[in-house]
Amino acid sequence: MRGVVMHGAGDVRVEDRPDPVIVEPTDAIIRVSAACVCGSDLWPYRGLEPVTEPRPMGHEYVGVVEEVGDQVTTLRPGQFVVGSFWASDNTCEICRAGYQSACVHRVLMGTIGTQAERARIPLADGTLVATPGVPADDLVPSLLAASDVLGTGWFAAVAAQAGPGKTVAVVGDGAVGLCAVLAARELGAERIIAMSRHTPRQELARHFGATDIVTERGAEGVARIRELTGGLGAHSVIEAVGTQESVMQSIGSARAGGHVGFIGYHGEVPVEELFYSLVHLHGGPAPVRRFLPELVEAIWHRRIDPGAVFDLELPLEEAAEAYRAMDERRAIKALLRP
Amino acid sequence: MRGVVMHGAGDVRVEDRPDPVIVEPTDAIIRVSAACVCGSDLWPYRGLEPVTEPRPMGHEYVGVVEEVGDQVTTLRPGQFVVGSFWASDNTCEICRAGYQSACVHRVLMGTIGTQAERARIPLADGTLVATPGVPADDLVPSLLAASDVLGTGWFAAVAAQAGPGKTVAVVGDGAVGLCAVLAARELGAERIIAMSRHTPRQELARHFGATDIVTERGAEGVARIRELTGGLGAHSVIEAVGTQESVMQSIGSARAGGHVGFIGYHGEVPVEELFYSLVHLHGGPAPVRRFLPELVEAIWHRRIDPGAVFDLELPLEEAAEAYRAMDERRAIKALLRP
């Protein structure tokens, strides 16, 4: 089969890779209907994370089940499924507490590579959520978004305790940040401040429910959020960039007792600043599986359209251009059709 | 009046200081019945924080109201009162959300100095909680504990979401850590693991409700907590030391989705470790005022005896010895009687 492999910074190729086969009796094989390029794929692409050997790429996917292992009981070939970037059993104590991304048996899909024609999905019963039927073609981007970018934005919004009566600030206008705006709206937030200085992204933020746009960054961004919130700061802040600066900007933008949900994993937080801020801080690899059933349901009934984040669609063979477009910020998010 | 002044590292003196007077109409003057030395007072005492000019010391206090300003409506001379180390109006939006330590009008009592015969208490209506009557003398230490060390331990336990069905680990066997053990018990925790290697402190931890004692520290301490919790980590971890190492030990001891409540403000947290731990992190200057009414009530009815943390009682004039005893860990916590 054909699949995307990264050979080094800036060097993404579509190559022949071995067809996946059932390895564990809990596996499923899916034919990938759509995959995409993640913001996190850009870290090695930009040379900010080492690529020591050729690396199959991709961890977001929707597709059709082709084959299941002997112990798979809830899925059958022909079903259309959505999964997360962590395979999880969904039965262990950690999964039952809603943290499937830390499942005691978890497998990272990024090590498997879903930017490909087919993919092996470990722990299929726990990982995959089947849609009610074969989706209309225009629903596929939104279902694919649920696989990571929406699920991650949703988790960040839940971690930030976005909800009724709350003012929510979203730091970052990438696909996750934009999906977090949508999540905050769905969770009932009263006011949603999107921090963005790019017109098309501002427009999408408004489409997803942003009530205010702030273009300032860093200390000026913090000052502007405080100005908009009576000097107190936002109740909820969603960090959706992933840099030291954005984490500190997020902590600074939240009021005492407020909540910061973060997706970034770079930099350091000085304990003293966190201490005096009195904010709650929670984030990490999103347990997307926790939210998938409700997200799939909302997409299926067309209540939400997170697929709007895909502003570029290319055949799998043109993956290198998809990476380039995202790297150069010509595209918010690129969808690949095998 | 007589009061404690720190002149530099290791240099604590009891001196004549001006009697406090009403400055703002919302002030009260109290005669201090008991004050004490805080673990945080040891940071400048040990030269770990600079002392640039002579500094009145003390921010924990109970006492009797002697005089109130014109705008004080809920207090009258003769009442016995407990207050927190942050004076707060208890009416602003932040106070009403339970974060009185970040009150928009807050005043830090440490700048006033309560290791003295008398003290001015700003924002008296919001800051002070009166007891139902004049307390029996043996209740005074527990009421004093509520002023900071119990209130801080309680906040850390609440921040760590200690409660029914939870396994709680407490990192640190100082007075705050020991009070956090008591708080975890009162909040209904199922299992409370105290991390301590000092026999008298282990005994007090057990008296306060610890079900397990762990003597290992650092990575070994983390490994032991994981061993005791089926490999998953504790649901709730209370960081009650205040060093970089203890913060990291606390994050490492919590399970994914678990909660770490912290009181420390030194060091840096690498975002990546926090990210992959998937824990919730919350701490800061404890909003003791939030908890004071319930703590005073529980002490008044002798349901809890946090005053047991005081294992040294001295006249105010011997404050220098109180500091030395705590610095040398000969005392868990020293009470001063003016």
XYZ file of C-alpha atoms in Angstrom:
676
model
C 0.000 0.000 0.000
C 0.969 3.670 -0.250
C 1.830 5.631 2.877
C 3.577 8.800 4.083
C 7.078 8.517 5.539
C 9.157 11.353 6.997
C 12.860 10.949 6.335
C 14.009 14.123 8.035
C 13.106 17.743 8.553
C 11.196 19.000 5.514
C 11.499 15.603 3.784
C 8.104 13.905 3.492
C 7.588 11.162 0.885
C 4.740 8.896 -0.170
C 6.113 5.375 -0.519
C 5.165 1.738 -0.817
C 4.772 0.327 2.658
C 3.785 -3.211 3.699
C 0.047 -3.818 3.980
C -0.949 -4.016 7.636
C -2.032 -7.396 8.995
C -3.761 -8.514 12.169
C -1.032 -8.909 14.815
C -3.062 -9.159 18.009
C -6.508 -10.785 18.184
C -7.847 -7.419 19.399
C -6.703 -5.609 16.218
C -8.747 -4.367 13.315
C -7.575 -3.385 9.851
C -9.260 -0.356 8.324
C -9.214 1.102 4.852
C -8.500 4.765 5.499
C -11.158 7.047 3.976
C -9.418 10.222 5.039
C -6.392 11.220 7.085
C -4.738 14.561 7.720
C -1.663 16.461 8.801
C -1.494 17.468 12.463
C 0.125 20.567 13.928
C 2.284 18.176 15.928
C 3.565 16.636 12.667
C 5.125 20.028 11.944
C 7.467 19.852 14.940
C 9.709 17.185 13.338
C 9.013 18.642 9.883
C 10.499 21.920 11.096
C 13.465 20.185 12.684
C 12.279 20.986 16.218
C 12.098 17.277 17.061
C 14.707 14.818 15.770
C 13.887 12.285 13.062
C 16.460 9.549 13.627
C 15.024 7.026 11.171
C 12.347 6.998 8.452
C 9.062 7.456 10.291
C 5.567 6.493 9.089
C 3.373 9.535 9.671
C -0.199 10.219 10.710
C -2.389 9.519 13.704
C -5.768 10.931 12.657
C -8.094 8.757 10.636
C -11.548 7.660 9.651
C -12.201 4.591 7.558
C -14.022 1.381 6.883
C -13.333 -1.820 8.800
C -11.910 -4.486 6.497
C -10.912 -7.227 8.913
C -11.069 -7.865 12.659
C -9.113 -10.116 15.003
C -10.686 -13.099 16.771
C -11.298 -11.226 19.995
C -12.957 -8.168 18.473
C -16.627 -8.366 19.437
C -18.265 -5.005 18.731
C -17.066 -4.287 15.200
C -17.550 -5.967 11.850
C -16.185 -5.414 8.344
C -17.988 -2.685 6.423
C -18.561 -0.395 9.380
C -17.402 3.199 9.124
C -15.320 4.104 12.160
C -13.588 7.005 13.872
C -10.708 6.471 16.270
C -8.310 8.511 18.330
C -4.548 8.888 18.156
C -4.163 6.726 21.224
C -5.479 3.173 20.956
C -7.005 2.278 24.325
C -8.841 -0.691 25.836
C -11.545 1.591 27.284
C -11.983 -0.817 30.193
C -9.063 -0.212 32.555
C -9.436 1.966 35.633
C -7.773 4.935 33.925
C -9.992 4.638 30.834
C -13.094 4.366 32.998
C -12.057 7.591 34.692
C -12.055 9.224 31.244
C -8.321 9.256 30.571
C -8.093 6.822 27.660
C -4.957 8.570 26.418
C -3.237 7.138 29.508
C -4.840 3.676 29.202
C -2.601 1.094 30.846
C -2.522 -0.754 27.497
C -2.381 2.278 25.223
C -0.676 2.253 21.837
C 0.290 5.493 20.083
C -1.156 5.543 16.569
C 1.657 7.815 15.478
C 3.947 4.782 15.628
C 1.661 3.053 13.131
C 1.077 5.864 10.647
C -2.427 6.527 9.363
C -1.459 8.779 6.437
C -1.753 5.613 4.363
C -4.243 3.497 2.461
C -4.750 1.102 5.320
C -3.943 0.960 9.013
C -3.868 -1.555 11.812
C -5.869 -0.334 14.815
C -4.865 -2.006 18.100
C -7.486 -2.586 20.814
C -10.185 -2.032 18.191
C -13.181 -2.555 20.510
C -11.919 0.085 22.870
C -10.523 2.483 20.304
C -13.003 2.736 17.463
C -16.459 4.288 17.441
C -18.712 3.238 14.559
C -20.994 5.781 12.922
C -24.701 4.881 12.597
C -24.163 4.110 8.902
C -21.938 5.054 5.986
C -21.682 8.855 6.198
C -22.508 11.279 3.421
C -19.267 12.356 1.804
C -19.532 15.908 3.142
C -19.592 14.581 6.713
C -16.228 12.852 6.366
C -14.069 15.939 7.133
C -16.000 16.641 10.323
C -15.762 12.992 11.444
C -12.041 13.097 10.706
C -11.737 16.287 12.775
C -13.274 14.416 15.716
C -10.343 11.984 15.573
C -7.928 14.556 16.986
C -8.273 18.238 16.354
C -11.855 18.560 17.584
C -11.349 15.993 20.341
C -8.249 17.830 21.514
C -9.915 21.238 21.401
C -12.904 19.762 23.201
C -10.705 18.309 25.938
C -8.916 21.640 26.353
C -12.277 23.405 26.682
C -13.461 20.842 29.256
C -10.124 21.124 31.092
C -10.603 24.902 31.136
C -14.127 24.312 32.479
C -15.750 26.308 29.720
C -19.476 26.438 30.406
C -22.534 28.578 31.084
C -21.799 32.026 32.496
C -18.104 31.734 31.689
C -15.838 34.009 29.694
C -13.437 31.845 27.727
C -10.243 33.039 26.066
C -8.647 30.879 23.375
C -4.926 31.401 22.806
C -4.035 30.119 19.332
C -5.919 30.135 16.044
C -4.727 26.826 14.644
C -7.213 24.058 13.971
C -7.230 22.976 17.639
C -7.811 26.513 18.872
C -10.614 27.019 16.386
C -12.200 23.717 17.408
C -11.849 24.800 21.048
C -13.925 27.871 20.193
C -16.583 25.547 18.807
C -16.346 23.352 21.918
C -16.679 26.333 24.247
C -19.819 27.385 22.390
C -21.293 23.871 22.579
C -20.442 23.717 26.290
C -22.499 26.864 26.780
C -19.871 29.564 27.365
C -21.287 33.079 27.571
C -18.426 34.912 25.925
C -15.631 33.480 23.779
C -12.559 35.576 23.022
C -10.454 34.220 20.168
C -6.882 35.479 19.986
C -5.989 35.689 16.313
C -4.459 38.134 13.865
C -5.284 36.275 10.639
C -8.469 37.346 8.873
C -9.574 33.931 7.524
C -9.003 32.349 10.941
C -10.843 35.179 12.684
C -13.770 34.540 10.341
C -13.779 30.825 11.104
C -13.537 31.603 14.842
C -16.634 33.794 14.544
C -18.386 31.069 12.545
C -17.591 28.629 15.374
C -18.944 30.978 18.038
C -16.294 33.542 19.021
C -17.902 36.719 20.350
C -14.683 38.787 20.503
C -11.399 38.808 18.619
C -8.149 39.953 20.237
C -5.153 40.504 17.996
C -2.559 41.340 20.666
C -0.107 38.697 21.918
C 2.109 38.134 24.944
C 1.888 40.752 27.706
C -0.258 42.982 25.490
C -2.616 40.069 24.893
C -2.865 39.458 28.639
C -3.577 43.154 29.249
C -6.308 43.136 26.598
C -8.003 40.059 28.103
C -7.919 41.690 31.541
C -9.369 44.871 30.077
C -12.228 42.867 28.573
C -12.937 41.102 31.876
C -13.135 43.967 34.360
C -9.482 43.559 35.290
C -10.014 40.047 36.647
C -9.029 37.794 33.751
C -11.055 35.119 31.977
C -12.725 32.279 33.876
C -11.394 29.788 31.357
C -8.374 29.973 29.104
C -7.508 27.456 26.422
C -3.844 27.222 25.441
C -3.755 25.888 21.893
C -0.329 26.835 20.583
C 2.193 24.762 22.471
C 4.975 27.190 23.258
C 6.364 28.486 26.531
C 5.101 31.960 25.665
C 1.551 30.810 25.007
C 1.414 28.802 28.233
C 2.519 31.843 30.237
C 0.144 34.086 28.274
C -2.673 31.673 29.139
C -1.868 31.575 32.859
C -1.638 35.367 32.879
C -4.994 35.725 31.140
C -6.935 33.634 33.682
C -8.450 35.015 36.869
C -7.591 33.672 40.320
C -9.505 30.431 40.730
C -9.907 30.180 36.962
C -8.971 27.235 34.771
C -6.357 26.857 32.048
C -6.650 23.901 29.684
C -3.463 23.390 27.699
C -2.333 21.296 24.778
C 1.288 22.407 24.582
C 4.242 20.443 25.833
C 7.179 22.790 25.460
C 8.836 25.098 27.934
C 8.724 25.387 31.696
C 6.259 26.936 34.087
C 7.830 28.835 36.997
C 6.035 27.447 40.059
C 5.972 30.900 41.641
C 3.963 32.392 38.774
C 1.543 29.486 38.834
C 1.293 29.818 42.619
C 0.406 33.507 42.658
C -1.936 33.158 39.691
C -4.081 30.714 41.706
C -5.268 29.141 38.452
C -6.065 25.501 37.842
C -3.847 23.942 35.184
C -4.779 20.791 33.300
C -3.817 19.412 29.964
C -2.034 16.620 28.195
C -2.574 14.162 25.385
C -6.322 14.502 24.929
C -8.441 11.500 25.922
C -10.398 11.954 22.698
C -12.098 8.584 23.109
C -13.996 9.976 26.115
C -15.746 12.476 23.867
C -15.997 10.537 20.577
C -19.520 9.125 20.998
C -21.039 12.558 21.666
C -18.926 14.240 18.980
C -19.842 11.654 16.342
C -23.503 12.025 17.291
C -23.387 15.829 17.038
C -21.646 15.644 13.653
C -23.970 12.967 12.344
C -26.969 15.188 13.118
C -25.136 18.198 11.633
C -25.259 20.218 14.860
C -21.544 21.018 14.510
C -19.292 21.292 11.450
C -15.689 21.063 12.705
C -14.672 19.881 9.215
C -14.646 23.575 8.263
C -11.076 23.664 9.601
C -9.943 21.753 6.500
C -9.203 24.407 3.921
C -7.051 22.171 1.754
C -7.847 18.709 0.399
C -5.302 16.690 -1.547
C -4.804 13.127 -2.704
C -2.530 11.114 -0.409
C 0.119 11.140 -3.130
C 0.476 14.910 -2.667
C 1.162 14.715 1.072
C 4.404 16.655 0.704
C 2.436 19.677 -0.531
C 0.000 19.272 2.382
C 2.898 19.518 4.828
C 4.356 22.512 2.999
C 1.037 24.355 2.946
C 0.569 23.894 6.683
C 4.178 24.726 7.466
C 3.874 27.968 5.510
C 0.487 28.648 7.105
C -1.138 28.717 3.666
C -3.549 26.102 5.042
C -5.137 25.822 8.482
C -5.386 22.064 8.110
C -4.895 19.702 5.189
C -7.013 16.623 4.522
C -5.537 13.676 2.618
C -7.647 11.249 0.585
C -5.938 7.902 -0.042
C 4.109 47.224 72.305
C 6.509 44.336 71.872
C 6.843 42.628 68.490
C 9.128 40.369 66.451
C 11.400 41.943 63.839
C 13.748 40.106 61.475
C 16.927 42.024 60.752
C 18.552 39.496 58.507
C 19.085 35.771 58.016
C 19.113 34.093 61.433
C 18.626 37.437 63.215
C 15.230 37.626 64.901
C 14.645 40.124 67.731
C 11.746 41.113 69.957
C 11.582 44.880 70.070
C 9.418 47.830 70.999
C 7.228 48.691 68.073
C 4.563 51.445 67.775
C 1.110 50.429 68.947
C -1.160 49.915 65.958
C -3.939 52.423 65.348
C -7.018 52.493 63.162
C -5.905 53.747 59.733
C -8.895 52.896 57.562
C -12.495 52.937 58.818
C -12.685 49.238 57.900
C -9.807 48.315 60.249
C -9.935 46.567 63.587
C -7.249 46.453 66.287
C -6.868 43.116 68.055
C -4.959 42.099 71.148
C -3.107 38.994 69.949
C -3.833 35.965 72.164
C -1.470 33.691 70.257
C 0.696 33.861 67.164
C 3.200 31.446 65.679
C 6.143 30.890 63.355
C 5.327 29.740 59.808
C 7.394 27.456 57.607
C 7.476 30.367 55.153
C 9.136 32.558 57.839
C 12.078 30.164 57.629
C 12.857 31.061 54.010
C 14.223 34.538 54.898
C 15.536 33.183 58.217
C 17.643 30.713 56.256
C 18.823 33.381 53.840
C 16.850 31.874 50.957
C 14.884 35.105 50.554
C 16.530 38.505 51.001
C 15.831 40.707 54.032
C 16.668 44.185 52.799
C 15.344 46.094 55.820
C 14.100 45.246 59.335
C 10.862 43.343 58.808
C 7.994 42.888 61.299
C 7.188 39.182 61.295
C 4.111 37.017 61.616
C 0.870 36.519 59.678
C -0.962 33.922 61.795
C -3.056 35.124 64.716
C -6.024 34.778 66.985
C -7.030 37.455 69.437
C -9.590 39.712 71.012
C -11.035 42.742 69.250
C -10.079 45.937 71.088
C -11.259 48.635 68.715
C -13.036 48.846 65.382
C -13.209 51.523 62.685
C -16.369 53.457 61.861
C -17.336 51.254 58.937
C -16.918 47.908 60.704
C -20.417 46.504 61.182
C -20.145 42.851 62.167
C -17.529 42.958 64.935
C -17.390 44.573 68.355
C -14.719 44.902 71.045
C -14.394 41.830 73.248
C -15.032 39.268 70.523
C -12.492 36.485 70.029
C -11.534 36.282 66.373
C -9.551 34.198 63.897
C -8.257 35.663 60.653
C -6.192 34.616 57.677
C -2.827 35.828 56.418
C -4.542 37.732 53.623
C -6.978 40.428 54.670
C -9.862 40.363 52.188
C -13.157 42.188 51.729
C -15.029 38.891 51.191
C -17.453 40.667 48.868
C -15.642 41.115 45.539
C -16.209 38.736 42.643
C -12.985 36.849 43.353
C -13.813 36.457 47.066
C -17.316 35.275 46.233
C -15.760 32.612 44.012
C -13.816 31.407 47.063
C -10.433 32.967 46.298
C -10.168 35.513 49.107
C -6.369 35.299 48.941
C -6.667 37.055 45.574
C -9.292 39.574 46.739
C -9.110 42.701 44.612
C -8.557 44.697 47.835
C -6.354 42.192 49.651
C -3.677 43.184 52.160
C -0.905 40.774 53.136
C -0.790 40.424 56.928
C 2.894 39.591 56.694
C 3.518 43.260 55.969
C 1.824 44.118 59.288
C 3.414 41.510 61.546
C 1.233 39.563 63.987
C 4.047 38.157 66.144
C 3.294 41.058 68.463
C 1.055 42.125 71.306
C -1.401 43.875 69.041
C -2.171 44.042 65.331
C -4.156 46.124 62.920
C -6.446 43.965 60.793
C -7.517 45.636 57.541
C -10.933 44.869 56.051
C -11.994 43.474 59.409
C -15.559 42.543 58.442
C -14.319 40.463 55.563
C -11.221 39.063 57.187
C -12.137 38.044 60.728
C -14.369 35.225 61.890
C -15.607 35.481 65.487
C -15.867 32.367 67.622
C -19.207 31.681 69.404
C -17.676 32.899 72.672
C -14.377 33.201 74.474
C -12.685 29.854 73.852
C -11.347 27.524 76.520
C -7.601 27.977 76.697
C -6.871 24.535 75.260
C -8.788 25.425 72.089
C -6.566 28.409 71.317
C -3.805 26.432 69.544
C -6.313 24.754 67.236
C -8.001 28.060 66.435
C -4.594 29.546 65.735
C -3.811 26.614 63.432
C -6.943 27.441 61.448
C -5.429 30.865 60.680
C -2.889 29.403 58.272
C -1.442 25.963 58.667
C -4.767 24.107 58.822
C -6.403 26.432 56.317
C -3.497 25.923 53.925
C -3.474 22.159 54.369
C -7.231 22.132 53.911
C -6.988 24.144 50.701
C -4.302 21.812 49.378
C -6.509 18.816 50.166
C -9.489 20.434 48.439
C -7.264 21.411 45.475
C -6.141 17.763 45.304
C -9.812 16.756 45.413
C -9.335 14.498 48.415
C -12.641 12.794 49.124
C -14.572 9.529 49.467
C -13.063 6.586 47.614
C -9.815 8.425 47.005
C -6.248 7.450 47.805
C -4.409 10.576 48.923
C -0.628 10.931 49.171
C 0.806 13.767 51.245
C 4.348 14.865 50.354
C 5.850 16.661 53.338
C 5.505 16.134 57.086
C 5.656 19.746 58.221
C 2.697 21.300 59.992
C 0.891 21.983 56.701
C 1.407 18.416 55.483
C 0.170 17.026 58.774
C -2.881 19.301 58.691
C -3.480 18.177 55.099
C -3.638 14.594 56.404
C -6.303 15.717 58.876
C -8.148 17.574 56.094
C -8.064 14.524 53.804
C -9.582 12.435 56.602
C -12.314 15.001 57.260
C -13.035 15.210 53.532
C -13.640 11.445 53.576
C -10.565 10.019 51.841
C -10.375 6.240 51.863
C -6.633 5.892 52.178
C -4.105 8.506 53.249
C -0.404 7.922 52.634
C 1.856 10.238 54.618
C 5.423 10.588 53.351
C 7.628 11.053 56.410
C 10.815 9.671 57.895
C 10.546 11.272 61.347
C 8.976 9.140 64.057
C 7.153 11.897 65.994
C 5.727 13.297 62.776
C 4.708 9.822 61.593
C 2.866 9.399 64.901
C 1.054 12.698 64.514
C 0.212 11.789 60.908
C -1.379 8.558 62.127
C -3.216 10.483 64.865
C -4.593 12.796 62.156
C -5.744 9.871 59.992
C -2.845 8.549 57.895
C -3.381 4.898 56.992
C 0.087 4.345 55.475
C 3.532 5.817 56.003
C 6.114 5.983 53.201
C 9.660 6.910 54.130
C 11.183 6.989 50.633
C 11.680 10.287 48.785
C 12.177 11.466 45.212
C 12.044 8.770 42.517
C 11.981 6.050 45.170
C 9.053 7.761 46.844
C 7.208 7.919 43.527
C 7.899 4.228 42.912
C 6.588 3.317 46.359
C 3.363 5.312 45.880
C 2.822 3.593 42.536
C 3.461 0.205 44.137
C 0.821 0.988 46.779
C -1.722 2.030 44.138
C -1.638 -0.846 41.676
C 0.893 0.937 39.468
C -1.496 3.794 38.728
C -0.529 6.475 41.234
C -2.654 8.223 43.836
C -5.912 9.957 42.941
C -4.889 12.990 44.991
C -1.453 14.244 45.923
C -0.786 17.105 48.297
C 2.549 18.897 47.867
C 3.389 20.437 51.239
C 7.128 21.073 51.088
C 7.668 23.839 48.583
C 10.710 22.717 46.636
C 11.188 21.843 42.983
C 11.881 18.243 43.955
C 8.684 17.866 45.965
C 6.562 19.394 43.215
C 7.978 16.910 40.700
C 7.629 14.063 43.204
C 3.979 15.029 43.647
C 3.242 15.152 39.923
C 4.969 11.796 39.496
C 2.945 10.242 42.325
C -0.456 11.140 40.869
C -2.335 8.994 38.388
C -3.442 10.270 34.981
C -6.519 12.388 35.570
C -5.543 12.768 39.230
C -5.178 16.025 41.135
C -2.137 17.650 42.712
C -2.720 20.411 45.252
C 0.464 22.366 45.952
C 1.630 24.960 48.438
C 5.176 25.430 47.155
C 6.363 28.317 45.072
C 9.914 27.440 44.147
C 11.320 25.802 41.046
C 9.971 25.196 37.570
C 7.655 22.571 36.148
C 8.671 21.272 32.717
C 5.467 21.518 30.680
C 6.253 18.238 28.954
C 6.224 16.283 32.231
C 3.009 17.927 33.315
C 1.542 17.225 29.874
C 2.273 13.517 29.856
C 1.279 13.096 33.493
C -2.249 14.296 32.637
C -2.688 15.490 36.209
C -4.604 18.536 37.360
C -2.418 21.072 39.126
C -3.784 23.712 41.478
C -2.295 25.642 44.339
C -1.289 29.035 45.549
C -1.714 31.284 48.555
C -4.530 29.466 50.335
C -7.885 31.245 50.459
C -8.139 30.310 54.133
C -11.092 32.657 54.658
C -13.207 30.339 52.470
C -12.810 27.554 54.983
C -12.602 29.484 58.295
C -16.265 29.279 59.333
C -16.382 25.483 58.971
C -12.935 25.038 60.520
C -13.780 27.226 63.526
C -17.021 25.316 63.972
C -15.274 21.908 63.844
C -12.654 23.071 66.346
C -15.213 24.671 68.649
C -17.066 21.354 68.864
C -13.776 19.494 69.295
C -14.249 17.344 66.179
C -10.686 18.166 65.062
C -7.567 19.067 67.033
C -5.124 20.649 64.561
C -3.467 22.418 67.500
C -1.587 19.160 68.059
C 0.935 20.432 65.488
C 2.247 22.861 68.097
C 4.891 20.959 69.991
C 6.584 24.056 71.387
C 5.018 26.968 73.208
C 7.044 30.011 74.243
C 6.436 33.550 75.452
C 6.672 36.119 72.674
C 9.910 37.405 74.227
C 11.574 34.088 73.322
C 10.673 34.252 69.633
C 14.318 33.841 68.609
C 14.362 30.382 70.199
C 11.081 29.514 68.450
C 12.683 30.299 65.084
C 15.807 28.310 65.979
C 13.810 25.274 67.091
C 11.833 25.212 63.859
C 14.892 25.867 61.723
C 16.691 22.939 63.368
C 13.535 20.811 63.081
C 13.474 20.374 66.853
C 9.903 21.639 66.707
C 7.177 20.976 64.149
C 5.569 24.327 64.899
C 6.099 26.906 67.615
C 3.332 28.904 69.281
C 4.074 32.331 70.757
C 2.097 33.842 73.638
C 2.383 37.649 73.886
